[in-house]
Coordinates of C-alpha atoms in Angstrom, one line a residue:
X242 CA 14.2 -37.0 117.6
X243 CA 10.5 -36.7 118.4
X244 CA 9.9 -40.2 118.7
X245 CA 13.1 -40.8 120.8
X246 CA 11.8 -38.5 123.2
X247 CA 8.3 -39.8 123.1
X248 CA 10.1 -43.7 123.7
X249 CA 12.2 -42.4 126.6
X250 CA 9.1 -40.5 128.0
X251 CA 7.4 -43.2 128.4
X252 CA 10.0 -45.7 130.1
X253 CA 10.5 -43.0 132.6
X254 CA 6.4 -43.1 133.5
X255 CA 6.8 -46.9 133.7
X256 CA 9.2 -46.0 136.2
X257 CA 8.3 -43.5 138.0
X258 CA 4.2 -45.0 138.2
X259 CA 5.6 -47.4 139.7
X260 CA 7.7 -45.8 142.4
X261 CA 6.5 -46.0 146.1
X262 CA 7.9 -49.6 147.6
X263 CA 11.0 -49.3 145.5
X264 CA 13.8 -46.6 144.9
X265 CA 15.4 -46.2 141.2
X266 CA 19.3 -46.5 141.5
X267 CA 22.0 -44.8 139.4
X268 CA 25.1 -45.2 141.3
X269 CA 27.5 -46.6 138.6
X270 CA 25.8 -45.9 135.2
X271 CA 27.3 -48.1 132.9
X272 CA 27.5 -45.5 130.1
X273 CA 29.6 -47.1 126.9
X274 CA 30.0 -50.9 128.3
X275 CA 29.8 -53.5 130.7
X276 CA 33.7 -53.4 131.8
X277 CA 31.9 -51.4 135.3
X278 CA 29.7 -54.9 135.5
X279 CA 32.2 -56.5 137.6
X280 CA 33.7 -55.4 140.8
X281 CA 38.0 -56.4 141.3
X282 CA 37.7 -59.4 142.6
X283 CA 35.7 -60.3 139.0
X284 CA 32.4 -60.7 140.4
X285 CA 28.8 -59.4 138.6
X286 CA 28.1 -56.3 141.3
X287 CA 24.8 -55.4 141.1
X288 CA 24.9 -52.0 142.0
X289 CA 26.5 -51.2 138.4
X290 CA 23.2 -51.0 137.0
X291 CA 21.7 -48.0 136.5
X292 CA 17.7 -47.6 137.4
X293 CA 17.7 -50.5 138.7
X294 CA 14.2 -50.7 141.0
X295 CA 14.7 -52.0 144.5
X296 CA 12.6 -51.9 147.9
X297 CA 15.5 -53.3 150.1
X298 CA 18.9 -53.7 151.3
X299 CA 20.5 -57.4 151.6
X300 CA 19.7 -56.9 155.9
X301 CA 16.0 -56.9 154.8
X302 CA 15.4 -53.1 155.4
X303 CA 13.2 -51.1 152.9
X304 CA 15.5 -48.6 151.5
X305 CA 15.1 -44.8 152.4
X306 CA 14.3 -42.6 148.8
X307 CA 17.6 -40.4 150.4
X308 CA 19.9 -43.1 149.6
X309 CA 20.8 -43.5 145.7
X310 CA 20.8 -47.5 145.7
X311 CA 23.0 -50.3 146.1
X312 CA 26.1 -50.0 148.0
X313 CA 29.4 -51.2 146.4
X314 CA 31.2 -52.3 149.4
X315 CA 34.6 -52.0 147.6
X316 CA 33.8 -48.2 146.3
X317 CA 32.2 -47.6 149.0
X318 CA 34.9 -48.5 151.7
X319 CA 37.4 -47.1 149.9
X320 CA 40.0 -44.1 150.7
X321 CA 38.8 -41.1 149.6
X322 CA 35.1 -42.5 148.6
X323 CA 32.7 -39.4 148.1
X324 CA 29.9 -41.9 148.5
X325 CA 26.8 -40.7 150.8
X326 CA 26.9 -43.1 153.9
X327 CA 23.7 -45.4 153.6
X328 CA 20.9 -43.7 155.2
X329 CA 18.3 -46.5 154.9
X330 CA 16.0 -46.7 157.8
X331 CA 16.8 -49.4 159.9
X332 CA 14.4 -49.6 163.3
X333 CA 15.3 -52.8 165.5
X334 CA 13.6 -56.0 165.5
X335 CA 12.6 -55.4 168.7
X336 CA 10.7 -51.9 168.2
X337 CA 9.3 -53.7 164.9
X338 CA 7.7 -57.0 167.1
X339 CA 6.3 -54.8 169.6
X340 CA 4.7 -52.5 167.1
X341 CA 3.3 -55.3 165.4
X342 CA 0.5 -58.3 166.2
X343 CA 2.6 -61.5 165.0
X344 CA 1.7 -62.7 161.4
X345 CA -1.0 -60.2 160.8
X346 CA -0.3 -58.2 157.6
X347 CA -2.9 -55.1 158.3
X348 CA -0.3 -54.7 161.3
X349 CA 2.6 -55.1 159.2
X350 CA 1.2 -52.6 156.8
X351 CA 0.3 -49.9 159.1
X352 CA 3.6 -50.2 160.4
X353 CA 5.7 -50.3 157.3
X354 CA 3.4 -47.1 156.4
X355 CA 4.3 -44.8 159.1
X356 CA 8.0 -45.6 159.6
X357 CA 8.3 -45.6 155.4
X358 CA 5.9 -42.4 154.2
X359 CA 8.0 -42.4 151.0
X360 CA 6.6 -46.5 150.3
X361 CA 3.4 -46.0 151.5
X362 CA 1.5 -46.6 148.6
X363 CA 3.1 -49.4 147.2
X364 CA 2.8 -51.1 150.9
X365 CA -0.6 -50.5 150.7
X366 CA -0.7 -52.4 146.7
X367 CA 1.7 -54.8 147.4
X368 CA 0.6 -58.4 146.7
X369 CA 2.7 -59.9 149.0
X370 CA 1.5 -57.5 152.0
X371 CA -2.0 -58.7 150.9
X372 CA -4.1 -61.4 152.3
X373 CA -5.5 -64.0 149.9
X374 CA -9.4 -63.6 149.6
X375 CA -9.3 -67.8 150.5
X376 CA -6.8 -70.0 152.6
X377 CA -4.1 -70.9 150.2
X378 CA -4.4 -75.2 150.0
X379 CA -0.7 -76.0 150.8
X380 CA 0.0 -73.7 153.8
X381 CA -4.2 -73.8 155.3
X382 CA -3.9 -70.2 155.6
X383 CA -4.0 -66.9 153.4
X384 CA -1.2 -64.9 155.1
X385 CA 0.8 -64.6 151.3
X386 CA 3.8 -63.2 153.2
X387 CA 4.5 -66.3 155.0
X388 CA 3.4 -68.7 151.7
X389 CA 6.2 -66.6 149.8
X390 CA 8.7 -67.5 152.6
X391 CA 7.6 -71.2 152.6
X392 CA 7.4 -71.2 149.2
X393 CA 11.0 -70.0 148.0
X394 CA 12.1 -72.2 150.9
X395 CA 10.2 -75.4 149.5
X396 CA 11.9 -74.2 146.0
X397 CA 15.3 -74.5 147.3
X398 CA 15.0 -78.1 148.8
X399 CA 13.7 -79.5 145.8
X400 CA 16.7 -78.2 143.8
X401 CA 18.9 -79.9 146.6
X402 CA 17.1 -82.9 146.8
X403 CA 16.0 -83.4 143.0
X404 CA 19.9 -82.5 142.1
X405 CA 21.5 -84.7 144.5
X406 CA 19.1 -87.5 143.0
X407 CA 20.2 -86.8 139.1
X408 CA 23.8 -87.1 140.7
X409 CA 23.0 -91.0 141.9
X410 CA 21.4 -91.8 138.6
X411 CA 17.8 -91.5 139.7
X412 CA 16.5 -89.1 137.2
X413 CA 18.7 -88.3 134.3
X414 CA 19.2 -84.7 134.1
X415 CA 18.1 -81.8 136.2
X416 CA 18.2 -77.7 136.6
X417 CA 18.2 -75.6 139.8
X418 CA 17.2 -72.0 140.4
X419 CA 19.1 -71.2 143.2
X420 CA 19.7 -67.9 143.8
X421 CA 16.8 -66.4 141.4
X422 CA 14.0 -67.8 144.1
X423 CA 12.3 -63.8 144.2
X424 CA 11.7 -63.5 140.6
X425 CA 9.6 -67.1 140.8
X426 CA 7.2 -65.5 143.8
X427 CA 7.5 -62.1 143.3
X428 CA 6.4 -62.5 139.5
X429 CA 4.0 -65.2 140.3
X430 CA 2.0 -63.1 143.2
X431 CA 1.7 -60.3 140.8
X432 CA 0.2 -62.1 138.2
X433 CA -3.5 -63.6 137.8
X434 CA -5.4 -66.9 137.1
X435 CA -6.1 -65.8 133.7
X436 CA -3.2 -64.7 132.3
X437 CA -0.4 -67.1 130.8
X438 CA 2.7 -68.4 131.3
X439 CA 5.5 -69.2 129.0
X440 CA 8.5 -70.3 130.8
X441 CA 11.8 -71.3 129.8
X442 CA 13.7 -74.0 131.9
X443 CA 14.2 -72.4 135.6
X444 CA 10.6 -70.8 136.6
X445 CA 9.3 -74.2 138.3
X446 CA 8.5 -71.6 141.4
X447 CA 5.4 -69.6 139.2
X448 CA 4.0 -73.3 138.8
X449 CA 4.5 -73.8 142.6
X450 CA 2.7 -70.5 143.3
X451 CA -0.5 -71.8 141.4
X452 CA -1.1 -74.6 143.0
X453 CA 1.2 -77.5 141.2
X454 CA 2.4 -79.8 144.1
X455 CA 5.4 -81.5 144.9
X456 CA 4.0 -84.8 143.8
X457 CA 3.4 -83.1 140.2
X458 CA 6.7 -81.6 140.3
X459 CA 8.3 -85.2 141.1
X460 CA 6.5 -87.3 138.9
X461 CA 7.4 -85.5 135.8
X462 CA 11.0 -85.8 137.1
X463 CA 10.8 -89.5 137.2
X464 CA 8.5 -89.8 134.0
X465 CA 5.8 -92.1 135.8
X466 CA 2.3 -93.0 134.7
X467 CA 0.9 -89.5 136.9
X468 CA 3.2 -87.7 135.0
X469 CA 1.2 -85.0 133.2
X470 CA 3.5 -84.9 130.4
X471 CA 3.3 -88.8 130.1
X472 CA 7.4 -89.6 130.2
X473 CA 7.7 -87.8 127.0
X474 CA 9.6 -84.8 127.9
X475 CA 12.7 -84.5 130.3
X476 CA 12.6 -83.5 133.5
X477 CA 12.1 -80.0 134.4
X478 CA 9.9 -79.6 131.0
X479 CA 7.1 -79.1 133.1
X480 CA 3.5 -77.5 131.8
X481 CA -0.1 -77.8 133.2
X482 CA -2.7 -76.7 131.1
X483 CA -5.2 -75.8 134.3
X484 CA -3.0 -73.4 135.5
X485 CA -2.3 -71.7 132.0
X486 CA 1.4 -72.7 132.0
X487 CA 2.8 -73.7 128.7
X488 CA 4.8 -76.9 128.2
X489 CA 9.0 -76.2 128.5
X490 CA 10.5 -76.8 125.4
X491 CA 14.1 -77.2 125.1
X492 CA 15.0 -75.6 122.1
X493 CA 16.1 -71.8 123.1
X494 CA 13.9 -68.6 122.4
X495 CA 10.7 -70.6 120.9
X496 CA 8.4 -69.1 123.9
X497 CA 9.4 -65.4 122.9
X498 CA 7.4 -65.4 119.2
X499 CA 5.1 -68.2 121.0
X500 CA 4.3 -65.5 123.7
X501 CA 3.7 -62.9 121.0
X502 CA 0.7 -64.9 119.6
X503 CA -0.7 -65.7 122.3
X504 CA -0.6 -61.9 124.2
X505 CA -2.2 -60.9 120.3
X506 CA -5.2 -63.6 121.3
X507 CA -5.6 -62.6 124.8
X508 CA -5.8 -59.1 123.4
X509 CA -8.6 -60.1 120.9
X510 CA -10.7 -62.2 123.4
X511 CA -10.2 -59.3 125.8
X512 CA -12.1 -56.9 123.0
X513 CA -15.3 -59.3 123.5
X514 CA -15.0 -59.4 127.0
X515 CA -17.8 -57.5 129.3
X516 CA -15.8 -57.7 132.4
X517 CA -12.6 -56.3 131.6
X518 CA -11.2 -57.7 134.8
X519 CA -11.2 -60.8 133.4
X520 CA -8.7 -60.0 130.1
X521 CA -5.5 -61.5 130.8
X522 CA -1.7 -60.6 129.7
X523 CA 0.8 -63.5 128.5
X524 CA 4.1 -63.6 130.0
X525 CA 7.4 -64.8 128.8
X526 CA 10.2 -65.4 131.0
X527 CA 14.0 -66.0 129.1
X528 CA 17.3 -65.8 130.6
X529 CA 20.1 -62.8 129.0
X530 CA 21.7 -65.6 126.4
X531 CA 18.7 -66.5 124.9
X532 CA 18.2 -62.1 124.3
X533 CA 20.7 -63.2 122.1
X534 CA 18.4 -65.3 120.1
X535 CA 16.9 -64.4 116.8
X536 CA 13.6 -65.4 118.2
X537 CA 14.1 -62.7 120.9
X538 CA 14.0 -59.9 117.7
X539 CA 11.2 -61.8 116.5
X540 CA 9.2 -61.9 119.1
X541 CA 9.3 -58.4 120.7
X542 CA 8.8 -56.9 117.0
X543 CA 6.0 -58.5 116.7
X544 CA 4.5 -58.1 119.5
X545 CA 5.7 -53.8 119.3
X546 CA 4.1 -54.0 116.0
X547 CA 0.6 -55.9 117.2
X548 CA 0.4 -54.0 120.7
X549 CA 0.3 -57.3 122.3
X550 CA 0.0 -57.5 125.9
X551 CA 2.7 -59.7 126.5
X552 CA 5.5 -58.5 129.6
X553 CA 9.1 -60.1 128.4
X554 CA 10.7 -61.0 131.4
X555 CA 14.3 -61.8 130.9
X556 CA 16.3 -63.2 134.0
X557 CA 19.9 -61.9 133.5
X558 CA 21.7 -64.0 136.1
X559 CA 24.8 -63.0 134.7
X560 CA 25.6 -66.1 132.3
X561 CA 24.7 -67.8 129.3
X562 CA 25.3 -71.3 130.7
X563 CA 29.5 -70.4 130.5
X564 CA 29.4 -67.3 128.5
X565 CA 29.6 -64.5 130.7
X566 CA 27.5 -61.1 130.4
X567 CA 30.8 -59.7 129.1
X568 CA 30.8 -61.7 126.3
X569 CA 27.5 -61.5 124.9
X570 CA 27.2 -58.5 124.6
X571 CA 28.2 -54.3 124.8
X572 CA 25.7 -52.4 125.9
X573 CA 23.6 -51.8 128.8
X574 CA 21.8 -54.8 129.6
X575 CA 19.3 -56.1 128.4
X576 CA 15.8 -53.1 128.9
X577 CA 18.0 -50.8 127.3
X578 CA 16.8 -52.8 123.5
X579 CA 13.3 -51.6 124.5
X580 CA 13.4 -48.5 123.1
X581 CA 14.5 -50.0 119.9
X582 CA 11.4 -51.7 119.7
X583 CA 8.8 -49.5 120.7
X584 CA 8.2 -50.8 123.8
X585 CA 8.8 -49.3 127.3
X586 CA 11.0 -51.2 129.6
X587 CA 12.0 -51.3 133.7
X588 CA 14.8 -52.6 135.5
X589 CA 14.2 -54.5 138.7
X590 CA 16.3 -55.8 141.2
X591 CA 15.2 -59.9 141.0
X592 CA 16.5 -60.5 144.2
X593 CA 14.0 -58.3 145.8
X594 CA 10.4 -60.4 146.0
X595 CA 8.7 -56.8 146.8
X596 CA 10.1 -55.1 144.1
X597 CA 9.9 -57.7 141.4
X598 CA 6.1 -58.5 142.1
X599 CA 5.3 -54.4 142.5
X600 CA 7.1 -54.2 138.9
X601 CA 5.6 -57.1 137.1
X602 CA 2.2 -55.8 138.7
X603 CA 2.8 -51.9 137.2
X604 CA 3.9 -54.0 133.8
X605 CA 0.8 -56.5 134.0
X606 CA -1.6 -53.3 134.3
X607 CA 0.7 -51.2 131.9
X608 CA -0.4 -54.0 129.2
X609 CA -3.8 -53.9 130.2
X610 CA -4.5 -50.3 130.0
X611 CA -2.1 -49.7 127.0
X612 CA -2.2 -52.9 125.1
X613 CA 1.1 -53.2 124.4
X614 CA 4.2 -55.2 125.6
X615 CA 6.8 -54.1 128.0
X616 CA 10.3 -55.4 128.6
X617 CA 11.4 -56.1 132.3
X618 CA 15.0 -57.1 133.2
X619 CA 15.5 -59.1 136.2
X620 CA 19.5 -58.3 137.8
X621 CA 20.1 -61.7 139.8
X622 CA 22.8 -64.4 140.0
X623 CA 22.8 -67.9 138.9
X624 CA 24.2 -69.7 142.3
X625 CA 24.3 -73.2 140.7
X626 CA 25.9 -74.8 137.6
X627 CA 23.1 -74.3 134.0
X628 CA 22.2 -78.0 134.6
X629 CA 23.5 -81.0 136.0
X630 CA 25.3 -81.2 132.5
X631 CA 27.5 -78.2 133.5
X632 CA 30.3 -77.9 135.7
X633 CA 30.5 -74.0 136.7
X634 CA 33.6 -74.7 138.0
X635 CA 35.3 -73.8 134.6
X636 CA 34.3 -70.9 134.0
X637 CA 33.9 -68.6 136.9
X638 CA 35.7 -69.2 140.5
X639 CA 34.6 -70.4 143.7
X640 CA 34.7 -67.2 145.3
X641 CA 32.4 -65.2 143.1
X642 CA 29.5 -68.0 143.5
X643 CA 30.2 -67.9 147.6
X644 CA 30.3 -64.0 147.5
X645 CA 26.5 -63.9 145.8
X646 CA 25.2 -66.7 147.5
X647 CA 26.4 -64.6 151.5
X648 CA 25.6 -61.3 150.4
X649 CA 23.0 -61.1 147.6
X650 CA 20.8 -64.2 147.9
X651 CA 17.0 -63.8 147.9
X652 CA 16.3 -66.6 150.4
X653 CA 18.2 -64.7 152.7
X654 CA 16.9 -61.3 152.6
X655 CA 13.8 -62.4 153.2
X656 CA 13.9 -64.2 156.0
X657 CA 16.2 -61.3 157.5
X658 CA 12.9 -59.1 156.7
X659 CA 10.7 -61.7 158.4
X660 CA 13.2 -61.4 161.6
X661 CA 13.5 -58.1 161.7
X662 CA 10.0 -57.2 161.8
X663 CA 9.7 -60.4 164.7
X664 CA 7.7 -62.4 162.6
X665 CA 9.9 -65.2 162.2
X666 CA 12.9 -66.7 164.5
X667 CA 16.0 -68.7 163.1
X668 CA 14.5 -71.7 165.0
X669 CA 11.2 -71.2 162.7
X670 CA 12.9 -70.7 159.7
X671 CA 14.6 -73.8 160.1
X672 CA 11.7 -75.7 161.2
X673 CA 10.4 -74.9 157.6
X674 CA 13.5 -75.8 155.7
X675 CA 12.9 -79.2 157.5
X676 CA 9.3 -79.5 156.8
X677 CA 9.9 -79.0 153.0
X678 CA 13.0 -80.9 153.0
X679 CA 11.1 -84.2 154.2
X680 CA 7.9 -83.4 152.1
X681 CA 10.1 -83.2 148.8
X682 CA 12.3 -86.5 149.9
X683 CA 8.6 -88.1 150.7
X684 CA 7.0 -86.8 147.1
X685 CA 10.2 -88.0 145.3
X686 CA 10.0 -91.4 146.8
X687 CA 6.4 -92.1 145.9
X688 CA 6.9 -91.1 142.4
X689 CA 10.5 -93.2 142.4
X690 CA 8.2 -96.4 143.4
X691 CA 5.6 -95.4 140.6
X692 CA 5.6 -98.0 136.7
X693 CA 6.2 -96.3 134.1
X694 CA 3.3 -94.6 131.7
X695 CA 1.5 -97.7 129.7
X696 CA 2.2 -98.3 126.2
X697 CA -0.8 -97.3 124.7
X698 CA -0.2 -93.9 125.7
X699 CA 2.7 -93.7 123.4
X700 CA 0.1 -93.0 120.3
X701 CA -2.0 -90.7 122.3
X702 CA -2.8 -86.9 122.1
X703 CA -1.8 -85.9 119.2
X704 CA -4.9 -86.6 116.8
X705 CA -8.0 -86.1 118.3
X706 CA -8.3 -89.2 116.3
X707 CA -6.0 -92.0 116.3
X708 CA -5.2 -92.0 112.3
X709 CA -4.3 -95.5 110.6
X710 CA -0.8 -95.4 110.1
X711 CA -0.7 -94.8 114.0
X712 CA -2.9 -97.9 114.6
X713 CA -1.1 -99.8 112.6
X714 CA 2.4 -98.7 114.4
X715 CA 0.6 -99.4 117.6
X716 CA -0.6 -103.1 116.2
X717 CA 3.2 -103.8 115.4
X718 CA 4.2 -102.9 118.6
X719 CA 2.4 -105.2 120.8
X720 CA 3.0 -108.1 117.9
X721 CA 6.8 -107.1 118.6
X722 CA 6.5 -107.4 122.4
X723 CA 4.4 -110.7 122.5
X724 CA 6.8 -112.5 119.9
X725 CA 9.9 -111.2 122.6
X726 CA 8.0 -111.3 126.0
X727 CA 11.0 -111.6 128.5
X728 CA 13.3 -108.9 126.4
X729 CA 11.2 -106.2 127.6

């Protein structure tokens, strides 16, 4: 009983340290199931998730502490509904571009500050309401708040465009994140240099964040002789060792015990270290199927047992390619398992870019200062099909994906926050979405026109030493090729 208390004791400081942009939400606990996970028309609703962390509404306000989270439209709306009416503080866009000087984030924050006492500190902390200490290379400038919004918008056209290409036999195979776009830049602003990244198949957008261009991002897709990878993986299996991001590999789960060993290193070097600013954390992102993996146990034991600083992200978009939430498993998500370990856990809303880069910050310095792990779940909604080998279709119905994709999408809510506050117009956001769309269909065309990776490459990096039976494969290779020149 003790140690019960002393586990749930310590998830509720995770939680409440990290109060102050974001509100914890209890509106429809989900106490012995997940039957309350869906709404009537048979869609995932959000708002069934208790403590869920959130900073804002899906109009782009910041949410008022008064109000006890998300709003179930059909509970809410209801005869007879003994819900409080939403009192989230919502000032026009016009008193919010008056009060502030265009683009300039000390502005913003000031303002956010005084109309928002309960968020104050977290304004002050957040990452995204931060200028970058140097001009960021793709955007010239170090205003991160716009970068984010350029950034998730830059995300979603290469899906489109990079898709749309699989589909006319360009590339052969291909996986979107549309609709999880927040939990790519929110993470990603929160994190630093240093630490490392061990992604599954759908964070491309952390890669993005650190630098890795649409060029990279398009000749991996199209296996070409710049491809870092050298035509040796599929596309999407993305990994860059100068920017501490680990290889995708396909097999599901391997990153969780992966990310286990490396947090336990990190933690070691981090002993040596004089400046302890520069220790590091290692961070594992999964989806909610693969918490059904064995290497999901594995991992997180391990890394209980060690006091690793690793933060397990899991992105619960709501299916296992076609198996619904419903049907993998009974109990409260996916956090509520940290106990069970250990470990302490928080719930964040990952269609909130605010609140999922003020949590993975709380978790990153949480692992720092405790040296142990911690469990984030990430509530979002898979908009697109698992990969261009999946047709969604099947399994879940039009109207559910349309619902998400008009009332919950990330994209969305932030430009709504950018509008509101007068820093952006319709006509700029669109500007943007054409800028990225003719800099990905440029990108993708330059790597569509590049050969192939050379031959010899083939026997490459894996000995530091090319060994003999490799030589001699290599030697029967090009005999092979000159006996048969015009068959290859």
């Amino acid at each position: 009983l003790a140690l019960s208390l002393l586990l749930v004791a310590t998830i509720v400081s995770i939680i409440h340290a990290s109060r102050g942009l974001f509100v914890e939400c209890d509106v429809m606990s989900c106490h012995g199931g997940v039957s309350s996970l869906r709404n009537a028309n048979n869609s995932i609703c959000i708002a069934s998730f208790p403590n869920l962390i959130s900073a804002q509404d899906e109009d782009g306000c910041f949410r008022c502490p008064s109000n006890d989270g998300y709003v179930d439209p059909e509970r809410d709306t209801s005869a007879g509904s003994s819900r409080k009416e939403s009192t989230t503080i919502s000032p026009p866009p016009d008193d919010n571009a008056s009060s502030t000087s265009k683009h300039d984030l000390a502005s913003l924050r000031s303002l956010l500050s005084s109309k928002y006492p309960f968020h104050a500190n977290e304004v002050l902390d957040n990452v995204l309401l931060q200028s970058s200490p140097h001009d960021f290379a793709d955007t010239g400038s170090d205003n991160t708040l716009l970068r984010a919004q350029r950034q998730m918008i830059r995300l979603r056209q290469m899906d489109n465009i990079l898709q749309n290409a699989q589909r006319q036999g360009r590339i052969s195979f291909y996986m979107t994140c549309r609709g999880e776009e927040a939990i790519h830049i929110g993470s990603a602003s929160a994190l630093k240099q240093q630490d490392v990244i061990l992604a599954q198949y759908r964070e491309h957008g952390l890669l993005m964040w650190r630098g890795f261009t649409l060029e990279q991002f398009t000749n991996q897709c199209f296996s070409n002789d710049l491809d870092l990878g050298r035509g040796r993986q599929m596309p999407v299996h993305y990994g860059s060792r100068a920017l501490n991001y680990h290889t995708i590999s396909s097999p599901l789960g391997t990153q969780i015990p992966q990310a286990t060993g490396v947090g336990y290193k990190l933690k070691l070097d981090a002993a040596k270290m004089e400046d302890p600013s520069e220790a590091g954390i290692a961070i594992c992102y999964f989806g909610d199927g693969c918490a059904s993996t064995t290497d999901f146990h594995a991992g997180l034991n391990f890394a209980a047992t060690l006091k690793a600083p690793v933060v397990f992200f899991c992105r619960n978009n709501g299916y296992a390619i076609s198996t619904s939430v419903e049907d993998q498993y009974a109990g409260d998500g996916i956090v509520c398992r940290a106990p069970g370990y250990g470990m302490a856990g928080l719930r964040v809303d990952g269609n909130d870019a605010f609140a999922v880069s003020a949590a993975v910050r709380k978790a990153r310095e949480y692992c720092l200062t405790n040296n142990a792990p911690i469990l984030i779940e990430a509530i979002t909604y898979r908009q697109g099909h698992h990969s261009t080998s999946d047709d969604s279709s099947r399994y879940r119905c039009p109207k559910e994906v349309h619902d998400h994709s008009t009332s919950t999408d990330p994209v969305k809510r932030l430009n709504k926050f950018l509008h509101r506050h007068g820093w952006v117009s319709s006509d700029d956001t669109a500007k943007i979405r054409d800028e990225e769309r003719m800099a990905v269909l440029n990108a993708m065309e330059a790597a569509e026109r590049r050969p192939p990776p050379k031959l010899d490459t083939l026997f490459a990096d894996v000995y530091e030493e090319m060994p003999l039976h490799l030589r001699r494969q290599e030697q029967q290779l090009q005999q092979h090729l000159a006996k048969y020149p015009g068959r290859y």
